[in-house]
Amino acid sequence: MKIIISLVECDGGTWSVCRESVVLHAQLRLGPAVKLARQAARDEHQRSGHEVSVLLTGLQEAIPLAHYGAESAAA
């Protein structure tokens, strides 16, 4: 099972951290949003053992920011 934690830009230039369609944190500046998303991904991977990726969305193409799981061990 692969879990996606995404950073989604909101109105006013703030960002939300989401797991699938659930908002975990909202109305953050980008720096703190990235930090919280990576922390949530690490915690989820350590707790469940599932692969977890952090993606910056809202652009033409999502930008991967972090990955925890089988592929991260090989990198």
Coordinates of C-alpha atoms in Angstrom, one line a residue:
M1 CA 0.0 0.0 0.0
K2 CA 1.3 3.4 -0.9
I3 CA 0.2 6.5 0.9
I4 CA 0.4 10.0 -0.6
I5 CA 0.8 13.1 1.6
S6 CA 0.4 16.2 -0.6
L7 CA 0.9 19.9 -0.2
V8 CA -2.0 21.8 -1.8
E9 CA -2.0 25.6 -2.4
C10 CA -5.0 27.4 -1.0
D11 CA -6.5 30.8 -1.5
G12 CA -4.2 33.6 -0.3
G13 CA -1.0 31.8 -0.9
T14 CA -1.3 29.5 2.1
W15 CA -0.8 25.7 2.0
S16 CA -2.6 22.6 3.3
V17 CA -1.1 19.3 4.2
C18 CA -3.4 16.5 3.1
R19 CA -3.4 12.7 3.3
E20 CA -5.4 11.5 0.4
S21 CA -8.4 13.8 0.6
V22 CA -8.2 14.5 4.4
V23 CA -6.7 17.9 5.4
L24 CA -4.2 17.3 8.2
H25 CA -3.0 20.9 8.6
A26 CA -4.3 24.1 6.9
Q27 CA -3.4 27.8 6.3
L28 CA 0.4 27.3 6.6
R29 CA 3.3 29.0 4.9
L30 CA 5.1 26.8 2.5
G31 CA 8.2 26.1 4.7
P32 CA 6.3 24.9 7.7
A33 CA 3.9 22.9 5.5
V34 CA 6.8 21.0 3.9
K35 CA 8.2 20.3 7.4
L36 CA 4.9 19.0 8.7
A37 CA 4.3 16.9 5.6
R38 CA 7.7 15.2 5.8
Q39 CA 7.2 14.6 9.6
A40 CA 3.8 13.1 9.0
A41 CA 5.2 10.9 6.2
R42 CA 8.1 9.6 8.4
D43 CA 5.8 8.9 11.3
E44 CA 3.3 7.0 9.1
H45 CA 6.0 4.9 7.5
Q46 CA 7.5 4.1 10.9
R47 CA 4.1 3.3 12.4
S48 CA 2.7 1.2 9.5
G49 CA 5.6 0.1 7.4
H50 CA 3.8 1.3 4.2
E51 CA 5.5 3.4 1.5
V52 CA 4.7 7.1 2.0
S53 CA 5.5 9.9 -0.5
V54 CA 5.3 13.6 -0.1
L55 CA 4.2 15.6 -3.2
L56 CA 4.0 19.3 -3.9
T57 CA 0.9 19.7 -6.1
G58 CA -0.8 22.6 -7.9
L59 CA 1.7 22.9 -10.7
Q60 CA 1.4 21.2 -14.1
E61 CA 3.3 18.2 -12.6
A62 CA 3.5 17.2 -8.9
I63 CA 7.0 17.6 -7.5
P64 CA 8.2 14.7 -5.2
L65 CA 9.7 16.1 -2.0
A66 CA 10.2 12.9 0.1
H67 CA 9.7 9.2 0.0
Y68 CA 9.8 6.7 2.8
G69 CA 9.8 3.0 2.0
A70 CA 11.4 0.3 -0.1
E71 CA 12.7 2.7 -2.8
S72 CA 14.2 5.1 -0.3
A73 CA 16.4 2.4 1.2
A74 CA 17.9 1.8 -2.3
A75 CA 18.7 5.5 -2.9

